[in-house]
CSV table of C-alpha atoms in Angstrom, one decimal:
chain,number,residue,atom,x,y,z
A,81,ALA,CA,0.0,0.0,0.0
A,82,GLN,CA,1.1,3.5,-0.7
A,83,THR,CA,2.0,5.8,2.1
A,84,VAL,CA,2.9,9.5,2.2
A,85,THR,CA,5.0,11.0,5.0
A,86,GLN,CA,5.5,14.6,5.9
A,87,SER,CA,8.1,14.7,8.7
A,88,GLN,CA,7.8,18.4,9.6
A,89,PRO,CA,4.6,19.0,11.6
A,90,GLU,CA,5.3,22.8,11.8
A,91,MET,CA,7.6,25.3,10.2
A,92,SER,CA,8.0,29.0,10.1
A,93,VAL,CA,9.7,31.4,7.7
A,94,GLN,CA,10.2,35.1,7.6
A,95,GLU,CA,8.3,37.0,5.0
A,96,ALA,CA,10.2,37.2,1.6
A,97,GLU,CA,12.4,34.2,2.6
A,98,THR,CA,12.4,30.8,1.0
A,99,VAL,CA,11.2,27.6,2.7
A,100,THR,CA,11.1,24.0,1.7
A,101,LEU,CA,8.6,21.5,2.9
A,102,SER,CA,9.5,17.8,2.8
A,103,CYS,CA,7.4,14.9,1.6
A,104,THR,CA,8.4,11.3,1.0
A,105,TYR,CA,6.2,8.5,-0.2
A,106,ASP,CA,6.3,4.8,-0.6
A,107,THR,CA,5.1,3.0,-3.7
A,108,SER,CA,6.1,0.2,-6.1
A,109,GLU,CA,4.3,1.9,-9.0
A,110,SER,CA,6.2,3.6,-11.8
A,111,ASN,CA,3.4,5.8,-12.9
A,112,TYR,CA,1.6,8.1,-10.5
A,113,TYR,CA,0.8,11.7,-9.7
A,114,LEU,CA,2.0,13.8,-6.8
A,115,PHE,CA,0.3,17.0,-5.4
A,116,TRP,CA,0.7,19.7,-2.9
A,117,TYR,CA,-2.5,21.1,-1.5
A,118,LYS,CA,-2.8,24.2,0.7
A,119,GLN,CA,-5.4,24.6,3.5
A,120,PRO,CA,-5.5,28.2,4.8
A,121,PRO,CA,-7.4,29.1,8.0
A,122,SER,CA,-10.5,29.4,5.8
A,123,ARG,CA,-10.4,25.6,5.6
A,124,GLN,CA,-10.7,25.5,1.8
A,125,MET,CA,-8.3,23.0,0.2
A,126,ILE,CA,-6.5,24.5,-2.8
A,127,LEU,CA,-4.2,22.8,-5.2
A,128,VAL,CA,-0.8,24.4,-5.2
A,129,ILE,CA,1.2,22.2,-7.7
A,130,ARG,CA,1.1,18.9,-9.4
A,131,GLN,CA,3.7,16.6,-10.7
A,132,GLU,CA,3.5,13.6,-13.0
A,133,ALA,CA,5.9,10.8,-12.2
A,134,TYR,CA,6.8,10.1,-15.8
A,135,LYS,CA,8.0,13.7,-16.2
A,136,GLN,CA,11.5,14.4,-15.1
A,137,GLN,CA,11.2,18.1,-15.2
A,138,ASN,CA,10.2,19.6,-11.9
A,139,ALA,CA,6.9,21.4,-11.9
A,140,THR,CA,6.8,25.1,-11.1
A,141,GLU,CA,3.9,27.5,-10.5
A,142,ASN,CA,5.0,31.1,-9.9
A,143,ARG,CA,6.7,31.2,-6.5
A,144,PHE,CA,6.1,27.5,-5.9
A,145,SER,CA,8.3,24.7,-7.2
A,146,VAL,CA,9.0,21.1,-6.4
A,147,ASN,CA,12.1,19.0,-6.2
A,148,PHE,CA,10.9,15.6,-7.4
A,149,GLN,CA,13.4,12.8,-6.8
A,150,LYS,CA,11.8,9.7,-8.1
A,151,ALA,CA,14.5,7.2,-7.1
A,152,ALA,CA,14.5,8.6,-3.6
A,153,LYS,CA,10.7,8.9,-3.6
A,154,SER,CA,10.9,12.4,-2.4
A,155,PHE,CA,8.7,15.4,-3.4
A,156,SER,CA,9.5,18.6,-1.6
A,157,LEU,CA,7.8,21.9,-2.1
A,158,LYS,CA,9.8,25.1,-2.3
A,159,ILE,CA,8.1,28.4,-1.6
A,160,SER,CA,10.1,31.4,-2.7
A,161,ASP,CA,9.5,35.0,-1.5
A,162,SER,CA,7.2,33.8,1.2
A,163,GLN,CA,4.1,35.9,1.8
A,164,LEU,CA,1.8,36.2,4.8
A,165,GLY,CA,-0.9,34.7,2.7
A,166,ASP,CA,1.1,31.5,2.4
A,167,THR,CA,0.4,30.8,6.1
A,168,ALA,CA,-1.5,27.5,5.9
A,169,MET,CA,-1.4,23.7,6.3
A,170,TYR,CA,0.3,22.1,3.4
A,171,PHE,CA,-0.6,18.5,2.4
A,172,CYS,CA,1.4,16.3,0.1
A,173,ALA,CA,-0.7,13.8,-1.8
A,174,PHE,CA,-0.2,10.7,-4.0
A,175,MET,CA,-2.5,9.2,-6.6
A,176,LYS,CA,-2.0,6.1,-8.6
A,177,PRO,CA,-4.0,6.4,-11.9
A,178,SER,CA,-5.4,2.9,-12.0
A,179,GLY,CA,-7.7,0.8,-9.9
A,180,THR,CA,-9.6,3.0,-7.5
A,181,TYR,CA,-7.6,6.2,-8.3
A,182,LYS,CA,-7.4,6.9,-4.6
A,183,TYR,CA,-5.7,10.0,-3.4
A,184,ILE,CA,-3.6,9.4,-0.3
A,185,PHE,CA,-2.6,12.4,1.8
A,186,GLY,CA,0.3,13.1,4.2
A,187,THR,CA,-0.3,14.3,7.7
A,188,GLY,CA,0.4,17.9,6.8
A,189,THR,CA,2.9,20.6,7.6
A,190,ARG,CA,1.7,23.8,9.3
A,191,LEU,CA,3.6,26.7,7.8
A,192,LYS,CA,3.6,30.1,9.5
A,193,VAL,CA,5.0,33.1,7.6
A,194,LEU,CA,6.2,35.7,10.0
A,195,ALA,CA,6.1,39.5,9.3
B,1096,ASP,CA,-20.6,29.8,-9.2
B,1097,THR,CA,-19.2,27.5,-6.4
B,1098,ALA,CA,-17.7,24.4,-8.1
B,1099,VAL,CA,-18.2,22.0,-5.1
B,1100,SER,CA,-20.7,23.1,-2.5
B,1101,GLN,CA,-21.5,21.3,0.6
B,1102,THR,CA,-24.1,22.1,3.2
B,1103,PRO,CA,-24.2,22.8,6.0
B,1104,LYS,CA,-20.9,24.5,6.9
B,1105,TYR,CA,-21.4,23.8,10.5
B,1106,LEU,CA,-23.4,21.2,12.3
B,1107,VAL,CA,-23.8,20.9,16.0
B,1108,THR,CA,-25.8,18.0,17.3
B,1109,GLN,CA,-26.4,15.6,20.2
B,1110,MET,CA,-25.0,12.1,20.5
B,1111,GLY,CA,-27.3,9.5,19.1
B,1112,ASN,CA,-28.9,11.8,16.5
B,1113,ASP,CA,-29.0,11.1,12.7
B,1114,LYS,CA,-27.7,13.8,10.4
B,1115,SER,CA,-27.0,14.4,6.7
B,1116,ILE,CA,-24.4,16.4,4.8
B,1117,LYS,CA,-25.1,17.3,1.2
B,1118,CYS,CA,-22.7,17.9,-1.6
B,1119,GLU,CA,-23.1,19.1,-5.1
B,1120,GLN,CA,-20.7,19.8,-7.9
B,1121,ASN,CA,-21.4,21.8,-11.0
B,1122,LEU,CA,-18.2,20.9,-12.8
B,1123,GLY,CA,-19.6,17.9,-14.8
B,1124,HIS,CA,-17.1,15.6,-13.0
B,1125,ASP,CA,-17.6,11.9,-12.9
B,1126,THR,CA,-16.1,11.1,-9.5
B,1127,MET,CA,-16.9,12.4,-6.1
B,1128,TYR,CA,-15.4,11.7,-2.7
B,1129,TRP,CA,-15.9,12.1,1.0
B,1130,TYR,CA,-12.9,12.8,3.2
B,1131,LYS,CA,-12.8,13.1,7.0
B,1132,GLN,CA,-10.3,15.5,8.6
B,1133,ASP,CA,-9.8,14.9,12.3
B,1134,SER,CA,-8.6,17.3,15.0
B,1135,LYS,CA,-5.0,16.6,14.1
B,1136,LYS,CA,-5.8,17.7,10.5
B,1137,PHE,CA,-5.3,14.2,9.1
B,1138,LEU,CA,-7.2,13.7,5.9
B,1139,LYS,CA,-8.6,10.3,5.3
B,1140,ILE,CA,-10.8,9.1,2.5
B,1141,MET,CA,-14.1,7.5,3.4
B,1142,PHE,CA,-15.9,6.9,0.1
B,1143,SER,CA,-15.7,7.5,-3.6
B,1144,TYR,CA,-18.3,7.3,-6.3
B,1145,ASN,CA,-17.8,7.2,-10.0
B,1146,ASN,CA,-20.9,7.9,-12.1
B,1147,LYS,CA,-23.1,6.9,-9.1
B,1148,GLU,CA,-21.2,3.7,-8.5
B,1149,LEU,CA,-19.4,3.1,-5.3
B,1150,ILE,CA,-15.7,2.5,-6.0
B,1151,ILE,CA,-14.0,3.2,-2.7
B,1152,ASN,CA,-15.4,2.2,0.7
B,1153,GLU,CA,-12.7,2.5,3.4
B,1154,THR,CA,-13.0,1.0,6.8
B,1155,VAL,CA,-15.8,3.3,7.9
B,1156,PRO,CA,-18.5,2.3,10.5
B,1157,ASN,CA,-21.7,1.3,8.7
B,1158,ARG,CA,-23.4,4.2,10.5
B,1159,PHE,CA,-22.1,6.2,7.6
B,1160,SER,CA,-24.0,5.8,4.4
B,1161,PRO,CA,-23.2,7.7,1.2
B,1162,LYS,CA,-25.9,8.2,-1.3
B,1163,SER,CA,-25.4,9.4,-4.9
B,1164,PRO,CA,-28.7,10.1,-6.6
B,1165,ASP,CA,-26.8,11.3,-9.7
B,1166,LYS,CA,-23.2,12.0,-10.6
B,1167,ALA,CA,-23.5,15.7,-9.5
B,1168,HIS,CA,-24.5,14.8,-6.0
B,1169,LEU,CA,-23.0,12.8,-3.2
B,1170,ASN,CA,-24.6,13.0,0.2
B,1171,LEU,CA,-23.4,11.6,3.5
B,1172,HIS,CA,-25.9,10.3,6.1
B,1173,ILE,CA,-24.7,9.5,9.6
B,1174,ASN,CA,-26.8,7.4,12.0
B,1175,SER,CA,-26.5,7.3,15.8
B,1176,LEU,CA,-23.8,10.0,16.0
B,1177,GLU,CA,-20.9,9.5,18.4
B,1178,LEU,CA,-18.5,11.9,20.0
B,1179,GLY,CA,-15.7,10.5,17.8
B,1180,ASP,CA,-17.5,11.5,14.7
B,1181,SER,CA,-16.7,15.1,15.4
B,1182,ALA,CA,-14.5,16.3,12.6
B,1183,VAL,CA,-14.5,18.3,9.4
B,1184,TYR,CA,-16.0,16.4,6.5
B,1185,PHE,CA,-14.9,17.4,3.0
B,1186,CYS,CA,-16.6,16.6,-0.2
B,1187,ALA,CA,-14.4,16.6,-3.4
B,1188,SER,CA,-14.7,15.8,-7.0
B,1189,SER,CA,-12.4,15.0,-9.9
B,1190,GLN,CA,-13.1,15.0,-13.6
B,1191,SER,CA,-12.8,11.3,-14.1
B,1192,ARG,CA,-10.5,8.5,-13.0
B,1193,ARG,CA,-8.8,8.5,-16.3
B,1194,ALA,CA,-8.2,12.2,-17.0
B,1195,THR,CA,-4.6,13.1,-17.5
B,1196,ASN,CA,-4.9,16.4,-15.8
B,1197,GLU,CA,-6.4,14.9,-12.7
B,1198,LYS,CA,-6.8,17.0,-9.5
B,1199,LEU,CA,-9.3,17.2,-6.7
B,1200,PHE,CA,-11.7,20.0,-6.3
B,1201,PHE,CA,-12.8,20.4,-2.7
B,1202,GLY,CA,-15.8,21.8,-1.0
B,1203,SER,CA,-15.3,24.2,1.9
B,1204,GLY,CA,-16.0,21.5,4.5
B,1205,THR,CA,-18.6,20.8,7.1
B,1206,GLN,CA,-17.5,21.0,10.7
B,1207,LEU,CA,-19.5,18.5,12.6
B,1208,SER,CA,-19.5,18.8,16.4
B,1209,VAL,CA,-21.2,16.0,18.4
B,1210,LEU,CA,-22.0,16.9,22.0
């Protein structure tokens, strides 16, 4: 069974600085998708970034980028130029595009951006 | 315009009662989900329906019964509520299980408090 691990329960970063959130996963699959979701205090879950395992190039979305290391089964999220609005819970998620297509979430990292 | 809407946003009830949470998506998606987020923010899938067919049924007490009258709706009925059922329940949808641009769209959550 697939598992997703986020080893940092809480992190903080100064405004305008860069922070990296860690995520590792365990799977025997070769084809899958990885995601980072953000949950601000409003509770709404928002997709931040998505990576397809068959693509070697790391995904980027504006200030958000990932470091995808397939062999190491690592999928970290880098937030550059952190903003106060980035304060949220961040969840890493894994999905295998076959069978039940179930999304499996990590336990989350609470990120606080300090003014 | 809300893509995935769930009602109510807050639900406070007594132990032993029966309650329902409704979810509707207007995205034309084929697949809908119910997730439970506990007090530690852990997100765990409960059910998934694809075109009104149940495809994921995790280890959930049979007091929880999903109902999908059509592919745009997935309701969650809970019988004999217990204190441990207190959590935030999220509805989500995805285009289909085979779409290559797969991602989850979440509702804003229903915070259930059982007293």
